[in-house]
Amino acid sequence: MLGQVNADLKELGEKAGIATPLTTYVARHSFGTTLRRSGANTAVISQAMGHKSEAVTAIYLESFASEQVDAAFEGLL
């Protein structure tokens, strides 16, 4: 079932002109990123994403922070 959902998402993304192939993972990541950028704290994000602990969420958010740093450096080059 998940494979079909991801295939459908990719097709919809292409039709909408979205360059990034859409998947459930991308949707989930976008949801967490949006919560973080809106100022939600780790506990709220953890609960909303269904993580078993805030430690899992903290690891997830660290990767988000790294992506922001990488993007900032890209802008400098």
C-alpha angles and dihedrals in degrees: 000000000000090000091055092048090051092048090050092048091051091050092049091048092052091049090050091050095246110156096205113077105245120230136157087261091055090048091050092047091048090051093052092044092051091051091050093048090049089058100255113159124240094258092056093046090047092053094043092051094045095238116167092229142008087246089068090050091048090056090049092049092048088060088050090052090049090053090053091051091048091050091049091052091048088058090055095054 
